[in-house]
Short mmCIF file of C-alpha atoms in Angstrom, two decimals:
data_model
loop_
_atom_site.label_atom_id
_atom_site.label_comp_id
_atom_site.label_asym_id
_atom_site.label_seq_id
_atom_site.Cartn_x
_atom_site.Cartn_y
_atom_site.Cartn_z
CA UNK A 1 26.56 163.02 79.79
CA UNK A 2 29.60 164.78 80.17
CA UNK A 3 31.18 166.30 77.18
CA UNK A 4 34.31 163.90 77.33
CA UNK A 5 31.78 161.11 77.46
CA UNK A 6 30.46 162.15 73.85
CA UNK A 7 31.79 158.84 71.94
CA UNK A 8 32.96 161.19 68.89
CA UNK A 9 35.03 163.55 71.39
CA UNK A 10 35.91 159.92 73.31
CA UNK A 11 37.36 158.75 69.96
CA UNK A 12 39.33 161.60 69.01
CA UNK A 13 40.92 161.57 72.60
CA UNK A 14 41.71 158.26 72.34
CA UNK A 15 43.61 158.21 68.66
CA UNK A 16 45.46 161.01 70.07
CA UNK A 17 46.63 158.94 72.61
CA UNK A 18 46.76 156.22 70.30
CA UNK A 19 49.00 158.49 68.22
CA UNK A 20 51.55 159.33 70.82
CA UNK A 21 51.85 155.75 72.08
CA UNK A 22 53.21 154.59 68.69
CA UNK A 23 55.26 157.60 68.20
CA UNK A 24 56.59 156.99 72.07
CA UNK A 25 57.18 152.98 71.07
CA UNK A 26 58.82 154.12 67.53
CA UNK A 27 61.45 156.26 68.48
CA UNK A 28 62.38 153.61 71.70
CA UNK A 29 62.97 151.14 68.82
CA UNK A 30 64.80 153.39 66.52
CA UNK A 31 66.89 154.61 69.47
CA UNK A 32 67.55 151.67 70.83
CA UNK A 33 68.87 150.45 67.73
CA UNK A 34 71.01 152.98 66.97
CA UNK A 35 72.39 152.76 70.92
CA UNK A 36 73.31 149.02 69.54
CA UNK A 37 74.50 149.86 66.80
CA UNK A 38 76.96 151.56 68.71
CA UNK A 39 77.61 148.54 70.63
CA UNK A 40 78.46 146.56 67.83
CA UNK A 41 81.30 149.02 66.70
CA UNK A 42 82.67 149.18 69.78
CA UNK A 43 82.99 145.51 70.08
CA UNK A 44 84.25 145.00 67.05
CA UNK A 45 86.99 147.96 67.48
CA UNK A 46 87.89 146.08 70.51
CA UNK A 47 88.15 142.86 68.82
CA UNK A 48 90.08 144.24 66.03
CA UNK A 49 93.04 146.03 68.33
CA UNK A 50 93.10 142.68 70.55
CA UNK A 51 93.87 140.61 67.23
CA UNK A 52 96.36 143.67 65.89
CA UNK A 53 97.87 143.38 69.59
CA UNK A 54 97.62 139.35 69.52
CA UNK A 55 99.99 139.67 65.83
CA UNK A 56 102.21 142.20 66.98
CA UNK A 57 102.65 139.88 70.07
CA UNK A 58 103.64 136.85 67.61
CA UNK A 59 106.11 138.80 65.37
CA UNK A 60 108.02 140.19 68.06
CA UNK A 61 108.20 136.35 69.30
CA UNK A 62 109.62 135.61 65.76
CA UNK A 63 111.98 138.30 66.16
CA UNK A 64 113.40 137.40 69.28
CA UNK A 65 113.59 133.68 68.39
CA UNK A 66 116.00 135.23 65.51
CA UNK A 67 117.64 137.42 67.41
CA UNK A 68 118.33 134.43 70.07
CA UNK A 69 119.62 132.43 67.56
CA UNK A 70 121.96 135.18 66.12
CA UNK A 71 123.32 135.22 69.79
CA UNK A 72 123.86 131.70 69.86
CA UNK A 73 125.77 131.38 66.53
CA UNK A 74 127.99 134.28 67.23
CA UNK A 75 128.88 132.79 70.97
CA UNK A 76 129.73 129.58 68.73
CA UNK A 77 131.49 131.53 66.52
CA UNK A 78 133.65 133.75 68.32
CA UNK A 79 133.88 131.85 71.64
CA UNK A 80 134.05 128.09 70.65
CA UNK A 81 135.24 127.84 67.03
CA UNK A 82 137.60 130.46 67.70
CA UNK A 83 139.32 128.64 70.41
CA UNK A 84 138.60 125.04 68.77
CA UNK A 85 140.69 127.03 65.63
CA UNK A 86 143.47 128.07 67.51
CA UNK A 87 143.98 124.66 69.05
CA UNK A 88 144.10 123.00 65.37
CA UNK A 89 146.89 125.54 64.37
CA UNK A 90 149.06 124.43 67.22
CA UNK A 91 148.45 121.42 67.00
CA UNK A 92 149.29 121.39 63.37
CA UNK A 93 152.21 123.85 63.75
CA UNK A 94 153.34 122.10 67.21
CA UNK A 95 153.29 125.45 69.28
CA UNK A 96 154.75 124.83 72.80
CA UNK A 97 153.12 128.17 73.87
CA UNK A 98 149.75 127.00 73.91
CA UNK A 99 148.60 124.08 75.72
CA UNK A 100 146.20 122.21 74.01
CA UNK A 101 144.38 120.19 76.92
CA UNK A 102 143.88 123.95 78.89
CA UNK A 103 142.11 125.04 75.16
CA UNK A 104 140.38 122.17 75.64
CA UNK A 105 139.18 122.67 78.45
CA UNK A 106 138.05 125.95 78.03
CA UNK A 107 136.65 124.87 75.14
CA UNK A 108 134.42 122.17 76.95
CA UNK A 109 133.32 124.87 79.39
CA UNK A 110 132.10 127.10 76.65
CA UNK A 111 130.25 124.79 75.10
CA UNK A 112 128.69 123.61 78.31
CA UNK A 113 127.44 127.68 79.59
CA UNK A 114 126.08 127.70 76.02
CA UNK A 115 124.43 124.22 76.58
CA UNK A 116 123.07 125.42 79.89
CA UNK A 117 122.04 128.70 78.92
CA UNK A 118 119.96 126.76 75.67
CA UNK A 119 118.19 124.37 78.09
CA UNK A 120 119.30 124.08 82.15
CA UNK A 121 120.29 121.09 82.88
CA UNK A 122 119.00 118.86 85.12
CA UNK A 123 115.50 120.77 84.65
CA UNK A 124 113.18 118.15 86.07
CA UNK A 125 115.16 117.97 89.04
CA UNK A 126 115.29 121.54 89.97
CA UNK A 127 113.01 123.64 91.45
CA UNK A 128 112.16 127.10 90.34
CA UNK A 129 113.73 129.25 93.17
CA UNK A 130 117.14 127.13 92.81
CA UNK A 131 116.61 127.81 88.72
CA UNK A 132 116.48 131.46 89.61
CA UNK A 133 119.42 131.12 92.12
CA UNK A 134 122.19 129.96 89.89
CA UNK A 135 121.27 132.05 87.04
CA UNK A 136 121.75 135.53 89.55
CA UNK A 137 124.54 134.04 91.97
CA UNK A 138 127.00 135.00 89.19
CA UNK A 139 125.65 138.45 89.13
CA UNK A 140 125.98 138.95 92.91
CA UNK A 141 129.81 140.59 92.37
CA UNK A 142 128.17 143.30 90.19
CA UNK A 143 124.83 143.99 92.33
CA UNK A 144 123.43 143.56 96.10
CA UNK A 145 120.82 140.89 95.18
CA UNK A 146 117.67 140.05 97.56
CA UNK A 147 116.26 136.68 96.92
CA UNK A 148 113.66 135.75 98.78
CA UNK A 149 112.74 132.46 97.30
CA UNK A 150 109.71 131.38 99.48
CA UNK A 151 108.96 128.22 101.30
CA UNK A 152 106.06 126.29 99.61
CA UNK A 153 107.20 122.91 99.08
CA UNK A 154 104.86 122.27 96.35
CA UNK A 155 106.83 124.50 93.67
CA UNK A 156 109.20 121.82 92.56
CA UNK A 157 105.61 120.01 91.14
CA UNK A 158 105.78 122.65 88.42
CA UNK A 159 105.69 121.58 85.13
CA UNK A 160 109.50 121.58 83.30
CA UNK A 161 108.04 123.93 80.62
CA UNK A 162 105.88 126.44 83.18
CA UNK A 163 109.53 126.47 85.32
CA UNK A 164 111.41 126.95 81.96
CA UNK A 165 109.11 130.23 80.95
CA UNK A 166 109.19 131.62 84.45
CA UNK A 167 113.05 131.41 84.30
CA UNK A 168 112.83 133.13 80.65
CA UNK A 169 111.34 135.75 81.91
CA UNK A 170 113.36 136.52 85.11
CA UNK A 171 116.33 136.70 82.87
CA UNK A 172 114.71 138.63 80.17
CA UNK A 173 113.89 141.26 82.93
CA UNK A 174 117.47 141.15 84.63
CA UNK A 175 118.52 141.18 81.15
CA UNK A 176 116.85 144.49 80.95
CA UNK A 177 117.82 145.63 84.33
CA UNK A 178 121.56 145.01 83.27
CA UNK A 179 121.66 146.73 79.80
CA UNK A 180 119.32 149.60 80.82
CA UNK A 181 118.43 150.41 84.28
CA UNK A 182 122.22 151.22 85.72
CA UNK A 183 120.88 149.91 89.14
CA UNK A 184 122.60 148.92 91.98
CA UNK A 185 120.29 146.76 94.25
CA UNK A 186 117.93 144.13 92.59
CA UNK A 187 115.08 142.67 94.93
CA UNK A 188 113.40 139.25 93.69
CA UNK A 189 110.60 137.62 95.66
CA UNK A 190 108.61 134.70 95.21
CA UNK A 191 105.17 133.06 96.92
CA UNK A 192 103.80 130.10 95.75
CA UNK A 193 100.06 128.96 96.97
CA UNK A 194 98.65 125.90 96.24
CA UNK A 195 96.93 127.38 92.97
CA UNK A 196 98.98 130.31 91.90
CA UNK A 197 102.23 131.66 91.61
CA UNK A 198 103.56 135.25 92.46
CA UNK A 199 106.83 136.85 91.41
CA UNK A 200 108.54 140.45 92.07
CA UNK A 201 111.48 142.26 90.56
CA UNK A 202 112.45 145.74 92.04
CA UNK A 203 115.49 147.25 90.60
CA UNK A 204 116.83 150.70 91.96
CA UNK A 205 117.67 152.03 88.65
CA UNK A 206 116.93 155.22 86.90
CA UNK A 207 113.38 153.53 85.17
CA UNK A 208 111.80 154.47 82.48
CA UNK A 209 108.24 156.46 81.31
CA UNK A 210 105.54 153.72 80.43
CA UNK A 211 103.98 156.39 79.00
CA UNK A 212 105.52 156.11 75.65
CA UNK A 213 104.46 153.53 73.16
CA UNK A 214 107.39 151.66 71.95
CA UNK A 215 108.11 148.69 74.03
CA UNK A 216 111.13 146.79 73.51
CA UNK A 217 111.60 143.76 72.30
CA UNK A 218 112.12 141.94 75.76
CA UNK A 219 109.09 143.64 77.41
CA UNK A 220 107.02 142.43 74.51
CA UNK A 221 108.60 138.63 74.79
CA UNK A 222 107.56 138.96 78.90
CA UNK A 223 104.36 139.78 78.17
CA UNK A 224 103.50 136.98 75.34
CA UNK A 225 104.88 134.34 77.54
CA UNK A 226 102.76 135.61 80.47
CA UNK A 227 99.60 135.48 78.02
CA UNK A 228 100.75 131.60 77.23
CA UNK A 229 100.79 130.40 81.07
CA UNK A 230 97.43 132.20 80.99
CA UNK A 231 98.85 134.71 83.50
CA UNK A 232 99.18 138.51 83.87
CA UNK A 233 102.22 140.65 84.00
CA UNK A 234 102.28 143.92 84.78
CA UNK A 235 105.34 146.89 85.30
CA UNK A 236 105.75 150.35 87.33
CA UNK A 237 108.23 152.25 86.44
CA UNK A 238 109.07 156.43 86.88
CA UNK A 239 112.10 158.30 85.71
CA UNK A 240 114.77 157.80 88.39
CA UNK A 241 112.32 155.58 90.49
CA UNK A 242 113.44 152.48 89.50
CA UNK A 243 111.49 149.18 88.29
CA UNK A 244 109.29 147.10 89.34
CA UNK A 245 107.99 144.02 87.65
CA UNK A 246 104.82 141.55 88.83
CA UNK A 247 103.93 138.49 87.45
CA UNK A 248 101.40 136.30 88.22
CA UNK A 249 99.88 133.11 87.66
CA UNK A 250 96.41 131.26 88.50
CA UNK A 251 96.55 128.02 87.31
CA UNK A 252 96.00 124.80 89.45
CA UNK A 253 97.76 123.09 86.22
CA UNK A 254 100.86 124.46 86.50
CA UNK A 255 101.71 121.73 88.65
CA UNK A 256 102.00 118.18 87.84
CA UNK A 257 101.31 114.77 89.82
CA UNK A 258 104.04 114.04 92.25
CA UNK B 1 30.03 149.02 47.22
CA UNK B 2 29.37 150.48 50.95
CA UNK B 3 32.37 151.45 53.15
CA UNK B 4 31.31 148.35 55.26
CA UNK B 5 31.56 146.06 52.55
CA UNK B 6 34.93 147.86 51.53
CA UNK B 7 36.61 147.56 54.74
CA UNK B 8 35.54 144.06 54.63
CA UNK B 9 37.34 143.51 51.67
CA UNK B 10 40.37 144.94 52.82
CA UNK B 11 40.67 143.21 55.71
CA UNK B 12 41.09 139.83 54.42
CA UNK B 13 44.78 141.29 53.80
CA UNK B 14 45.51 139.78 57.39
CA UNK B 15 44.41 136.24 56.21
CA UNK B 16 45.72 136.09 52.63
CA UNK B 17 49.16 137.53 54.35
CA UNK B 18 49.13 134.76 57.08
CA UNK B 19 48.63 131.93 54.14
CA UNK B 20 51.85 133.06 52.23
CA UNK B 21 53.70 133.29 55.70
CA UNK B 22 52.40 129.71 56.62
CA UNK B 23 53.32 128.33 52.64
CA UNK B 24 56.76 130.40 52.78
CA UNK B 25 57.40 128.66 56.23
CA UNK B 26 56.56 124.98 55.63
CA UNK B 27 58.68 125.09 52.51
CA UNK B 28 61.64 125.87 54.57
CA UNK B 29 60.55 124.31 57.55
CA UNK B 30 63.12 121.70 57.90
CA UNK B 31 65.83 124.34 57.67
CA UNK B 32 64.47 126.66 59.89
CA UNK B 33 65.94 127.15 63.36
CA UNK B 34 63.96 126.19 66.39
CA UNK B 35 62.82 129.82 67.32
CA UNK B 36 61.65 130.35 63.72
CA UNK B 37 59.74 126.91 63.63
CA UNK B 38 58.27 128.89 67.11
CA UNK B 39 56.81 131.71 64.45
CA UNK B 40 55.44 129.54 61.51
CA UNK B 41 53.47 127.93 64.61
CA UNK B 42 52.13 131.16 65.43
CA UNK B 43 51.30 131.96 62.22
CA UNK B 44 49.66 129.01 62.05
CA UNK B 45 47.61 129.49 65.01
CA UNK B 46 47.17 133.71 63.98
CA UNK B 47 45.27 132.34 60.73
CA UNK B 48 42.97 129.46 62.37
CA UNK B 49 41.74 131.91 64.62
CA UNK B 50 40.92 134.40 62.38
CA UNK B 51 39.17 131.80 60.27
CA UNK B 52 37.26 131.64 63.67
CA UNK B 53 36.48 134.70 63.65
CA UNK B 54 34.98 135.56 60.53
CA UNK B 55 32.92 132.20 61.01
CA UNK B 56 31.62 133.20 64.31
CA UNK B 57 31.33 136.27 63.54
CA UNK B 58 29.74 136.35 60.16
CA UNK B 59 28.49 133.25 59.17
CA UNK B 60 27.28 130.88 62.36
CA UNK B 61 24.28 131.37 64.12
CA UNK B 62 26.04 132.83 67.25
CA UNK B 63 27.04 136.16 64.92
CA UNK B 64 29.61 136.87 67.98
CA UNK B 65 32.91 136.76 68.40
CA UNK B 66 34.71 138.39 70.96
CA UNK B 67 34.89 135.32 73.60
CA UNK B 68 37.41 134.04 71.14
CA UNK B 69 39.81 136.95 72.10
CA UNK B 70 41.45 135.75 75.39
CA UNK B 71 41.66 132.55 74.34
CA UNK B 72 43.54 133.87 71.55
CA UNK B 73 45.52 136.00 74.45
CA UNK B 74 46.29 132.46 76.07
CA UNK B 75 47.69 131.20 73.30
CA UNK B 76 50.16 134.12 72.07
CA UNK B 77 50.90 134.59 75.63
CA UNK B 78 52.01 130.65 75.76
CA UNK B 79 53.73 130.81 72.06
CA UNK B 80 56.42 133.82 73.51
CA UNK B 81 56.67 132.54 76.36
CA UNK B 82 58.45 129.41 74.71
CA UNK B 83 60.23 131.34 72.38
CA UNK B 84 61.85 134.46 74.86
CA UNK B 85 62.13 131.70 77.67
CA UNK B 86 63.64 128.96 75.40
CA UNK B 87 65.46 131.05 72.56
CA UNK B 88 65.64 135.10 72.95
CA UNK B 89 66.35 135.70 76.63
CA UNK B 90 68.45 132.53 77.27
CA UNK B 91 67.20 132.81 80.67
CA UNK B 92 65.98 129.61 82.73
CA UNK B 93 65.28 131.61 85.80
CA UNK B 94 62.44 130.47 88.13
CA UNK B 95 61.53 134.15 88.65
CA UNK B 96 60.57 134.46 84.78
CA UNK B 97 59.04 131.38 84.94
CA UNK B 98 57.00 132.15 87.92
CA UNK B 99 55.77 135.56 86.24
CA UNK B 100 55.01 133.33 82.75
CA UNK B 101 53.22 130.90 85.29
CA UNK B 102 51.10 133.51 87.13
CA UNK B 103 50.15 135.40 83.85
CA UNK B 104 48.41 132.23 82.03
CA UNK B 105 46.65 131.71 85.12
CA UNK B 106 44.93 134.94 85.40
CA UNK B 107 44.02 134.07 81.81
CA UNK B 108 42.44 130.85 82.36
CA UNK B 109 40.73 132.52 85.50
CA UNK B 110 39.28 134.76 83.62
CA UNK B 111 38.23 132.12 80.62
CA UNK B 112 37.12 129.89 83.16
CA UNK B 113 34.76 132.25 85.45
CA UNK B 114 33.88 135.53 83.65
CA UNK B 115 30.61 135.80 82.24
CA UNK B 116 31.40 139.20 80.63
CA UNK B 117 32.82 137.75 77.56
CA UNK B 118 29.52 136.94 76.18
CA UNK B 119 27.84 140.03 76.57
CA UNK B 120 29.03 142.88 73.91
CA UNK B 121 27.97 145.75 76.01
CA UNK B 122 29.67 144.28 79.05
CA UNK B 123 32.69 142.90 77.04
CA UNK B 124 36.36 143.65 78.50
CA UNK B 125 39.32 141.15 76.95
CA UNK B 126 41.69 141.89 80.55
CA UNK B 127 43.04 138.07 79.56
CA UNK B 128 44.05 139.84 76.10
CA UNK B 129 45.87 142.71 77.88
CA UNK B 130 47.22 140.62 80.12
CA UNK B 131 49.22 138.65 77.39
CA UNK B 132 49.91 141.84 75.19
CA UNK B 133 51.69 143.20 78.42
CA UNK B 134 53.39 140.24 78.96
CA UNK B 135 54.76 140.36 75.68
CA UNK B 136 55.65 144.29 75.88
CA UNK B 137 57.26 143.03 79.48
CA UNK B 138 59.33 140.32 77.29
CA UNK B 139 60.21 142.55 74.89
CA UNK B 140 61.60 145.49 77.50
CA UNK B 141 63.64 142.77 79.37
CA UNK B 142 65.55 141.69 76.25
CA UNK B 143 66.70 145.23 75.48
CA UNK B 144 67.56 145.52 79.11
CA UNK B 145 69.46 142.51 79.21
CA UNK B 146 71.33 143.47 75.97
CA UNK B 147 72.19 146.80 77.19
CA UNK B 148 73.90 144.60 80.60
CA UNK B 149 75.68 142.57 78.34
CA UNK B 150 73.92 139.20 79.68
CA UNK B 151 73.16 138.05 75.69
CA UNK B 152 74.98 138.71 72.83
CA UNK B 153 73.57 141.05 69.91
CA UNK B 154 71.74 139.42 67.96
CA UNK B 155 70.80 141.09 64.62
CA UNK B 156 67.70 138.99 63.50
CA UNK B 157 66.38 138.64 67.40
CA UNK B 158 66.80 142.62 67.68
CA UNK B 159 64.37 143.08 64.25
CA UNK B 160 61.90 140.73 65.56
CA UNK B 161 61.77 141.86 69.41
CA UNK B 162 61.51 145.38 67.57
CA UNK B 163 58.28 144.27 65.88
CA UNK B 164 57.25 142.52 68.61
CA UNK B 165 57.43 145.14 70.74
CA UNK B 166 55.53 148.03 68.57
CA UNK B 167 52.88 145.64 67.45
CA UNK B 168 51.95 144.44 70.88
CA UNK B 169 51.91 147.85 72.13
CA UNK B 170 49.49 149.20 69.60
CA UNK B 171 47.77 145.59 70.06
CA UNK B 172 47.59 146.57 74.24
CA UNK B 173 46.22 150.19 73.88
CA UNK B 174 43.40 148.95 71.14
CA UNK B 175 42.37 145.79 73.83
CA UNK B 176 42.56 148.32 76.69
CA UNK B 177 39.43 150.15 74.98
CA UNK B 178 37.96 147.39 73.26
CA UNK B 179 34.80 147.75 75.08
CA UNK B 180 34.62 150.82 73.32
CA UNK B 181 35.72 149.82 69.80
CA UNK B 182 32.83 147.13 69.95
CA UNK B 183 30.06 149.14 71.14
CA UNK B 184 30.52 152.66 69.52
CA UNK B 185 29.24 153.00 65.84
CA UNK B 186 31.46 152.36 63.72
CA UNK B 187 32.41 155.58 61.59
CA UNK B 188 33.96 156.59 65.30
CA UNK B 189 36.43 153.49 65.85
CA UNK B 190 36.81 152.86 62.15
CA UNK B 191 40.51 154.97 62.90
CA UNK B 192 41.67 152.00 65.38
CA UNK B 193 40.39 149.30 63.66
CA UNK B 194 42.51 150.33 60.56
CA UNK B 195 45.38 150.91 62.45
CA UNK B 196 45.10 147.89 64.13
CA UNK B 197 44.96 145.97 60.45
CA UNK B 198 47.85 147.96 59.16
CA UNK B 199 49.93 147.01 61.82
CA UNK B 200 48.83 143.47 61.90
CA UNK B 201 49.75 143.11 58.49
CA UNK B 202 53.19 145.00 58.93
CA UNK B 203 54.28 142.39 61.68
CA UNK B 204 52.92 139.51 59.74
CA UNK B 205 55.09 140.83 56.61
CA UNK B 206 58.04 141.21 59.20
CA UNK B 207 57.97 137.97 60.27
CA UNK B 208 57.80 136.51 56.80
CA UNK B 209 60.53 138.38 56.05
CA UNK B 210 62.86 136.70 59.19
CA UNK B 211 61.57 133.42 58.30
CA UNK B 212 62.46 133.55 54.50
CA UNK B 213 66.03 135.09 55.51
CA UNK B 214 66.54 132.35 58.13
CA UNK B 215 65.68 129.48 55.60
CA UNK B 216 68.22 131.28 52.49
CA UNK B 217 70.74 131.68 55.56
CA UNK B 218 70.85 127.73 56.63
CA UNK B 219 70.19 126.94 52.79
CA UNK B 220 73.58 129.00 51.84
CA UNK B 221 75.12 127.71 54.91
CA UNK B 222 74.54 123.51 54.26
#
């Protein structure tokens, strides 16, 4: 018999081995767990700055839903009431300088653009590219516009409140473009599929470093009403490269039955 | 008192500790989740057996065992097989099922036509291994899946595929030699043998443990 065969010498051999294979399982386990462990904090970091991000979201919402209505009272104030005002005086005092039915009617038209710009009218009956087209015509004596609206029939199925977000947020971003970007040249395309939507803006201007944290108040408001139509926006910008903005949905439920 | 008749003593830990486990589960059976009902069945099935065991072993005429050990192989083999299949894994794939399939056939196979089990000297339990290593094979694809991110962590599941998987890979190595074990005198094995009770009675404790903590949980949570 060979010594290895000896059952004592067998024995010790195999505890040894027996040894090593529960110190080998062991430390899998305890290393496993602690590689899980990991896991778990990660996902919950994650989870944590995706709720922080989800709040921060909402209160910039609840500040530009203030900030809107600030806008709204002071056009009442200092547009309508103003003019509304000076018509009772002369009215009262009999002034032949002003005419009352030309107050009026400047009156009426003020209150109509703030009408409009609360809720377009006619919104069921317009399509999104037309939506898009009246708001910029009036903008076309300050910049060289592009539109390119694009041809698919099926985007006047959208749903009033999908159209009236999309149109939010192409003003929001010319909104921008105006107060910020000192551009020249604006370029706005659409294409609609059956399933999705895409949209464009390019501005010319002197852009901005995305870089830096801070995000505006607008870009903020884009981005939460993207995250309600379940879609994705996204923005390129470079110092003195201009701006450009992409948003898109995927939703076959933005549109609604003929 | 002899060291035989010591060791005997000692190793009725492994029943005593299954009766508690059994008692703790059937008082909170009807809270218990389905995969934890899974466990007090095995438990149930871990103590019959070695009931079985001592009285084939010890008091019958037979004064042998070991043919009871891939049966017992059969049905561990069958008992995580529902529970990673059904519970652990979430997986319904034919593949797994295939494998689970293939494995309790070479059992029966080797139930069914080897003579070897009733001859000590002769004695190999391959239907034994062939369940423990299913088992270790369960156990590594639940950590792999984890790591993928195919099933969600699981705190409870990772404690009990964690004693699953160091009990049936002490359980593997011991059945791998167990020809050995049986035939060589005893003050040689008697290392293994207590190992092999220690650890039994660690995962027994373990999953007494998960099964008392699942019934407070559900309790709490009613």
């Amino acid at each position: 018999m060979a010594e290895w065969q000896d059952p004592e010498n067998y024995a010790i051999g195999l505890s040894v081995v027996l040894l090593i294979v529960i110190f080998l399982v062991t430390s899998i386990v305890v290393l496993t767990r602690i590689y899980l462990k990991r896991m778990i904090q990660e996902q919950e970091r994650l989870s944590k700055a995706k709720i922080e991000h989800q709040q921060s979201l909402m209160w910039n919402s609840l500040l530009v839903q203030e900030k809107e209505r600030e806008r709204i009272a002071s056009d009442l104030h200092d547009e309508l009431i103003s003019r509304l005002t000076v018509l009772m005086y002369a009215i009262q005092t009999s002034n032949s300088h002003v005419e009352p039915v030309e107050v009026l009617q400047d009156s009426i038209k003020i209150a109509r653009e703030i009408t409009h710009d609360l809720c377009p009218p006619l919104l069921q009956q317009t399509s999104l590219p037309e939506l898009i087209e009246n708001f910029i015509s009036p903008l076309s004596e300050v910049f060289a516009i592009d539109y390119f609206p694009g041809t698919n029939p099926c985007c006047s199925e959208l749903k009033n409140e999908i159209k009236l977000q999309l149109l939010r947020m192409v003003q929001e971003i010319i909104n921008n473009i105006l107060k910020h970007s000192k551009a020249s040249k604006i370029v706005i395309r659409l294409r609609f599929t059956k399933e999705s939507i895409a949209m464009v803006i390019h501005d010319n201007g002197i852009g901005f470093d995305t870089s830096q944290k801070a995000q505006g108040l607008g870009l903020k408001n884009i981005e939460l009403r993207s995250q309600l139509l379940g879609g994705k926006c996204r923005f390129k910008s470079n110092p003195n490269q201009g701006t450009t903005f992409q948003i898109y949905l995927k939703n076959c439920s933005v549109t609604q039955p003929v | 008192m002899n060291q035989g008749q010591l060791w005997d003593i000692i190793s009725f830990a492994s029943p005593v500790v299954l009766l508690v486990g059994i008692i703790v589960g059937l008082l909170n059976f009807s809270r218990l989740n389905a995969s934890y009902r899974i466990i007090v069945v095995y438990l149930t099935i871990c103590f019959v057996t070695d009931l079985l065991y001592r009285y084939l072993g010890i008091y019958s005429h037979l004064k042998y065992n070991l043919f009871l050990i891939p049966i017992f192989g059969f049905l561990e083999l069958v008992v995580f097989s529902i529970l990673y299949y059904r519970h652990i894994l979430q997986n319904k794939s034919n593949s797994l099922m295939l494998f689970i399939g293939t494995m309790l056939l070479l059992i029966l196979s080797e139930i069914a036509f080897a003579t070897k089990l009733f001859h000590r000297e002769t004695f190999h339990s391959y239907g034994k291994v062939i369940a423990d290593a299913s088992v270790v094979f369960f156990c590594l694809l639940y950590y792999w899946k984890v790591f993928k991110g195919q099933i969600p962590i699981n705190s409870e599941y990772t404690l009990l595929n964690a004693a699953i998987f160091v009990y049936y890979s002490v359980n593997l190595f011991i059945f791998l030699s167990v020809n050995f074990l049986v035939n060589a005198k005893l003050n040689f094995v008697v290392f293994f043998w207590v190992v092999n009770l220690i650890s039994m009675v660690l995962f027994y404790l373990i999953l007494i443990y998960l099964i008392w903590q699942n019934g407070r949980i559900r309790r709490i949570m009613r």
